[in-house]
PDB file of C-alpha atoms in Angstrom:
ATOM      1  CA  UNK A 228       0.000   0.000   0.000  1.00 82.00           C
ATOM      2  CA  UNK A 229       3.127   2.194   0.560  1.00 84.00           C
ATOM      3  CA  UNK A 230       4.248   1.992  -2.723  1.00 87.00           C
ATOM      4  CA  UNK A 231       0.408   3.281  -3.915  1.00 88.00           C
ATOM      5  CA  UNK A 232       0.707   6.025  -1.492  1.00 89.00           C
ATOM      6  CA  UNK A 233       4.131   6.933  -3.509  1.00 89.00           C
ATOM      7  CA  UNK A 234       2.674   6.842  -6.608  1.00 89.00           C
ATOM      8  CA  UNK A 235      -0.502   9.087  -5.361  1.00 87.00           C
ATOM      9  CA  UNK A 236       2.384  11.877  -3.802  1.00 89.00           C
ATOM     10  CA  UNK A 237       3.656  11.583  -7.782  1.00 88.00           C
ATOM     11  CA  UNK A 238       0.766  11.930  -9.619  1.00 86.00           C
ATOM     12  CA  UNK A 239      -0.581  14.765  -7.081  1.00 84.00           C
ATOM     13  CA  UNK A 240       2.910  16.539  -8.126  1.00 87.00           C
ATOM     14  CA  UNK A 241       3.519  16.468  -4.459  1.00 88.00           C
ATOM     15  CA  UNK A 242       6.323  15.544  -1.934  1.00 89.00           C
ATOM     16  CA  UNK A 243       6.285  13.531   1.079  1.00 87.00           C
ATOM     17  CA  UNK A 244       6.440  16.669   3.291  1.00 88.00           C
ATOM     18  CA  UNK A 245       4.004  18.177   1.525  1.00 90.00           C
ATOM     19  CA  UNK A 246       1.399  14.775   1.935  1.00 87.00           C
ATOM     20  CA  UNK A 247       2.845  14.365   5.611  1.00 88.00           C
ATOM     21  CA  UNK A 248       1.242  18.222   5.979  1.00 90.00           C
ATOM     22  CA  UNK A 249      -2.034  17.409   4.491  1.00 88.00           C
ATOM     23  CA  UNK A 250      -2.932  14.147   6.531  1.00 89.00           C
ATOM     24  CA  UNK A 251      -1.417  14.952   9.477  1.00 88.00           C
ATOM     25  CA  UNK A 252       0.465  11.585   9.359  1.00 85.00           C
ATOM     26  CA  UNK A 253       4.420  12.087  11.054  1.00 83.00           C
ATOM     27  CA  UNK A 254       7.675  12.343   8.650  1.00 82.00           C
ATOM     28  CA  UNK A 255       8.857   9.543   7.851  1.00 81.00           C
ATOM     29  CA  UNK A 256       5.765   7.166   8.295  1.00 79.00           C
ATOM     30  CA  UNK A 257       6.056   5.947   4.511  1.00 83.00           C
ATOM     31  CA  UNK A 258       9.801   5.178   4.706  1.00 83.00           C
ATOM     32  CA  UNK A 259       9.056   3.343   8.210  1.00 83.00           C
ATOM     33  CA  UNK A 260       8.379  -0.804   8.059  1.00 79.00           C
ATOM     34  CA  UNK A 261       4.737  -2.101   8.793  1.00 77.00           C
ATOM     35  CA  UNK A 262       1.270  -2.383   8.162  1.00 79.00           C
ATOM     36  CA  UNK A 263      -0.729   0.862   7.789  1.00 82.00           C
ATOM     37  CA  UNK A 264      -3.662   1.150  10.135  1.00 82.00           C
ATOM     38  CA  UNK A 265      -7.295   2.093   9.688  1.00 86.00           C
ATOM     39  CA  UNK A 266      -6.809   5.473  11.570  1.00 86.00           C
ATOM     40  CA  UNK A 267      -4.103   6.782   8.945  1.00 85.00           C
ATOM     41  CA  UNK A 268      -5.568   5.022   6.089  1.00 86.00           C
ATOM     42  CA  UNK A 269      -9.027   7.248   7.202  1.00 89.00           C
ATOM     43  CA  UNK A 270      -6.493  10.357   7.638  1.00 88.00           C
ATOM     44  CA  UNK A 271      -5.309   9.768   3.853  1.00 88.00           C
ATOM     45  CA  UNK A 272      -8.918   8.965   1.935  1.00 88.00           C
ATOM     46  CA  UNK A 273      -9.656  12.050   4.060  1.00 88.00           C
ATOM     47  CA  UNK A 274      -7.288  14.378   2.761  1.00 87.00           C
ATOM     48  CA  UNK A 275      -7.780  12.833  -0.674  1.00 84.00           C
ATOM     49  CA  UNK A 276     -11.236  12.461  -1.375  1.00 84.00           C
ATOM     50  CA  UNK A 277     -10.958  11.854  -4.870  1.00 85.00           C
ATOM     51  CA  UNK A 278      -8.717   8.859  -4.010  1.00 87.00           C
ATOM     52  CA  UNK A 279     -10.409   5.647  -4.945  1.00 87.00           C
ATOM     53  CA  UNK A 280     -10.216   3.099  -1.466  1.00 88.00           C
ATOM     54  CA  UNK A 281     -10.777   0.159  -3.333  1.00 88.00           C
ATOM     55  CA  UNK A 282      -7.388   1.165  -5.357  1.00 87.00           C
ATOM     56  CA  UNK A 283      -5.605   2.454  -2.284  1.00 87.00           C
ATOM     57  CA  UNK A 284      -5.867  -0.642  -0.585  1.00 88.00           C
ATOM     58  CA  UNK A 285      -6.085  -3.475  -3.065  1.00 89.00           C
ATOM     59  CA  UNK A 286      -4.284  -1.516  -5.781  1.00 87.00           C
ATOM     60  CA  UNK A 287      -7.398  -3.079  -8.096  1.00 87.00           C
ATOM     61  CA  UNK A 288      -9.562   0.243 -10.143  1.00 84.00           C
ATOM     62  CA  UNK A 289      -8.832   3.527 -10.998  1.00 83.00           C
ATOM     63  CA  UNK A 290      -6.933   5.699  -8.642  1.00 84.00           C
ATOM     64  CA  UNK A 291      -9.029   8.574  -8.497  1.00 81.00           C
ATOM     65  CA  UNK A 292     -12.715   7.996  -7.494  1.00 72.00           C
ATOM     66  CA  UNK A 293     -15.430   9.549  -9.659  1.00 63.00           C
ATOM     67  CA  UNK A 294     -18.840   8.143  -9.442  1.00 57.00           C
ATOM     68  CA  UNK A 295     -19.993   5.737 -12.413  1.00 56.00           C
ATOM     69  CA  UNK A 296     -24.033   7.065 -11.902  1.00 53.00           C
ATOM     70  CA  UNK A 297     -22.867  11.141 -12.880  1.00 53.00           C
ATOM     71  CA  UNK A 298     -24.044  11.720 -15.901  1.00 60.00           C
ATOM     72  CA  UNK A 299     -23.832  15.475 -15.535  1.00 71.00           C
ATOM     73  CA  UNK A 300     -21.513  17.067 -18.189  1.00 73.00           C
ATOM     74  CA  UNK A 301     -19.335  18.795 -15.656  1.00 72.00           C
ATOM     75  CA  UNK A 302     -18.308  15.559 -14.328  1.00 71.00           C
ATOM     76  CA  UNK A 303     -17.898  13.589 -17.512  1.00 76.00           C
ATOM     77  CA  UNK A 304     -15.331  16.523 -18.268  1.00 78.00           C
ATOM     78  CA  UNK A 305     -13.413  16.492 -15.376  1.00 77.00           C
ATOM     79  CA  UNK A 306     -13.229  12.683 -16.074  1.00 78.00           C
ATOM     80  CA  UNK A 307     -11.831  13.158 -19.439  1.00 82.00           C
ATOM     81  CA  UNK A 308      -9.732  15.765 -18.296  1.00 84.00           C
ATOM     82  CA  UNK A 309      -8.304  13.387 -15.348  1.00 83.00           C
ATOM     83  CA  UNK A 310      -7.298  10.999 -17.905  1.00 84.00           C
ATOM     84  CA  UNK A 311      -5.764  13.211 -20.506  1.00 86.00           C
ATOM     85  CA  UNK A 312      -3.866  14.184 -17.700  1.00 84.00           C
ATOM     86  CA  UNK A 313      -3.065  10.585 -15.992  1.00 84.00           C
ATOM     87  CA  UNK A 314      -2.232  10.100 -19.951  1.00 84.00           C
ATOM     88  CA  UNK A 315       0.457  12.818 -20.331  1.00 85.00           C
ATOM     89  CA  UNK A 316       2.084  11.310 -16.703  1.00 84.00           C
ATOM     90  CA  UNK A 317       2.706   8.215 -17.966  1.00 83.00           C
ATOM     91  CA  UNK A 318       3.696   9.342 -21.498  1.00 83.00           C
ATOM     92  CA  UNK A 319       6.164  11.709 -19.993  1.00 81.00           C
ATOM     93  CA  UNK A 320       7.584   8.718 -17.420  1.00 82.00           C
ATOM     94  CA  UNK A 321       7.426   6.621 -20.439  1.00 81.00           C
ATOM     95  CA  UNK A 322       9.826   9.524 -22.229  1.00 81.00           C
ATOM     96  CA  UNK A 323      12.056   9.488 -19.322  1.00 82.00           C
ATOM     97  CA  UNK A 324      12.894   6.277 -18.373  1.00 82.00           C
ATOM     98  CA  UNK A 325      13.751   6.103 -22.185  1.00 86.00           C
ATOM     99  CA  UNK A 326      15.833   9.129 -22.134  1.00 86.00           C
ATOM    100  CA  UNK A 327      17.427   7.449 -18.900  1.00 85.00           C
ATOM    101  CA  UNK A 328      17.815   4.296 -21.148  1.00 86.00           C
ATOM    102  CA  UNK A 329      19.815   6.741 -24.407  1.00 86.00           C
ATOM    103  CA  UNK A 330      22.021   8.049 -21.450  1.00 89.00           C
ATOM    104  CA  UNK A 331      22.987   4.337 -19.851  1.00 89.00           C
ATOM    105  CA  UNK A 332      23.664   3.632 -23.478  1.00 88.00           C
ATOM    106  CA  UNK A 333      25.865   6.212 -23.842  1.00 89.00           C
ATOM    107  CA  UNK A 334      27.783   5.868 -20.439  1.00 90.00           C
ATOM    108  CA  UNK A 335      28.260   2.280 -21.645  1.00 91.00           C
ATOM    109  CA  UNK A 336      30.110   3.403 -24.972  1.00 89.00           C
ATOM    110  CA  UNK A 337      31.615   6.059 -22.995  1.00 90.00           C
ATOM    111  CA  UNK A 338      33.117   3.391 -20.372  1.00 91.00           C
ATOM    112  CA  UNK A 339      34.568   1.288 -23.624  1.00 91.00           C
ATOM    113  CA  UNK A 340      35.906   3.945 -24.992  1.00 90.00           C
ATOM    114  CA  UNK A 341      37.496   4.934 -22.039  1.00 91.00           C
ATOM    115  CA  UNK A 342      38.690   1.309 -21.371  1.00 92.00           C
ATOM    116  CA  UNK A 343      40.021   1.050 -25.426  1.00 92.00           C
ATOM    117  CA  UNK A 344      42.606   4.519 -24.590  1.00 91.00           C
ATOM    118  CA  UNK A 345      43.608   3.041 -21.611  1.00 93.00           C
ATOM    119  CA  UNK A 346      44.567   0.164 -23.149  1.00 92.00           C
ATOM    120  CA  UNK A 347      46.055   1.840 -26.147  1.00 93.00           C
ATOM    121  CA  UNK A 348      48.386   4.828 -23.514  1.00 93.00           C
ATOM    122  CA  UNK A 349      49.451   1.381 -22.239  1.00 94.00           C
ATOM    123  CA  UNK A 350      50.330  -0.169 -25.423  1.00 95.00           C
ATOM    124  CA  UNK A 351      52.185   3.551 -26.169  1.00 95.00           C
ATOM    125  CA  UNK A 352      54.175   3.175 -23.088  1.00 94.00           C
ATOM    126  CA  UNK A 353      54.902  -0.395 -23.544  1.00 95.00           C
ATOM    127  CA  UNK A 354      56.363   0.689 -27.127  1.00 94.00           C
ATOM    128  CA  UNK A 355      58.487   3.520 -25.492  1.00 94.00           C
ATOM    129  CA  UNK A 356      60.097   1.217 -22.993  1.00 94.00           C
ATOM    130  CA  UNK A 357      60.710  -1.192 -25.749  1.00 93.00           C
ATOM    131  CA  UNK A 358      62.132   1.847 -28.097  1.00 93.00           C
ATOM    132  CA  UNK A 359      64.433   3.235 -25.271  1.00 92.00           C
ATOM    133  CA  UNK A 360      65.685  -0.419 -24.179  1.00 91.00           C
ATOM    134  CA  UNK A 361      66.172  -1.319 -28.335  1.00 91.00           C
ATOM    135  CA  UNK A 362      68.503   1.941 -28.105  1.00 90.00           C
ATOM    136  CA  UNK A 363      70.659   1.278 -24.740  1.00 88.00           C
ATOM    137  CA  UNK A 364      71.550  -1.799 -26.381  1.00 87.00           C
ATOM    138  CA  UNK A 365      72.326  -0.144 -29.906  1.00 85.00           C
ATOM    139  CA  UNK A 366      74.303   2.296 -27.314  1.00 83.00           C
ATOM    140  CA  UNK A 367      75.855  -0.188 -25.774  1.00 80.00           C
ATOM    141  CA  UNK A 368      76.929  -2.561 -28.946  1.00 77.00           C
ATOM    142  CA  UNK A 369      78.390   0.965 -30.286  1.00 74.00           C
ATOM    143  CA  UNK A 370      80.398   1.788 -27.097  1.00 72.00           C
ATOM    144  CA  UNK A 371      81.545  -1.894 -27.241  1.00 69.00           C
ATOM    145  CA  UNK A 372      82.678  -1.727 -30.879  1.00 64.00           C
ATOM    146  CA  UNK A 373      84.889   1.838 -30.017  1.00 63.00           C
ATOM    147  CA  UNK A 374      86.270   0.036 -27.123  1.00 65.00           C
ATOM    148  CA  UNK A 375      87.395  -2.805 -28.836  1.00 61.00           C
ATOM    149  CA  UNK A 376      89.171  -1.163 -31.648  1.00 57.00           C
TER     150      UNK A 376
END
């Protein structure tokens, strides 16, 4: 039910200080362990009436509560309305956790590429060391030769 609550406090464009405010329920209580009890349950459907119970608790229904016997044109509006809107929140969560999904893809590539110069500054140094020993030993087959003679 805690994770409902969460998802209410997003879709109300809230935070949890903000909910903790409105139903008088203490900071912290929805990162605490345990059951929820009728009392703050009451305090929450309270503060949100337009919160469907049914949902709240089972998670099965809409989330917001708006009668099924309206048939005034006020109401069917504000219905539509709620969707459209319950519409653009998931379409914009759908947006973002596919722009989060372009950026892991990139820090992935980024990470390879930054693995592939590593590897290739150590295959530079690796072919300096080799350069510099090939020439102490050139050095030292010259110096040898001049001594010798």
């Amino acid at each position: 039910m805690k994770q409902r609550i969460l998802q209410l406090i997003e879709i109300k464009g809230i935070n949890k200080t903000k909910f903790y405010n409105l139903t008088g329920l203490s900071n912290g209580f929805l990162d605490k362990s345990g059951n929820i009890g009728v009392d703050k349950l009451e305090n929450i459907l309270n503060s949100f009436p337009d919160v469907n119970p049914t949902w709240l608790v089972t998670g099965r229904g809409d989330i917001f509560y708006i009668p099924v016997y309206s048939t005034s044109q006020e109401l069917l509006d504000e219905r539509i309305q709620f969707l459209e809107d319950q519409l653009k929140f998931y379409k914009n969560k759908s947006n973002f956790l596919e722009e989060l999904s372009d950026i892991k893809n990139r820090v992935e590539v980024l990470e390879e590429f930054k693995e592939a110069t590593k590897l290739l500054y150590e295959m530079q140094l690796e072919i300096k060391r080799t350069k510099e020993s090939i020439l102490k030993e050139k050095n030292k087959s010259s110096n040898l030769a001049v001594t010798t003679s």
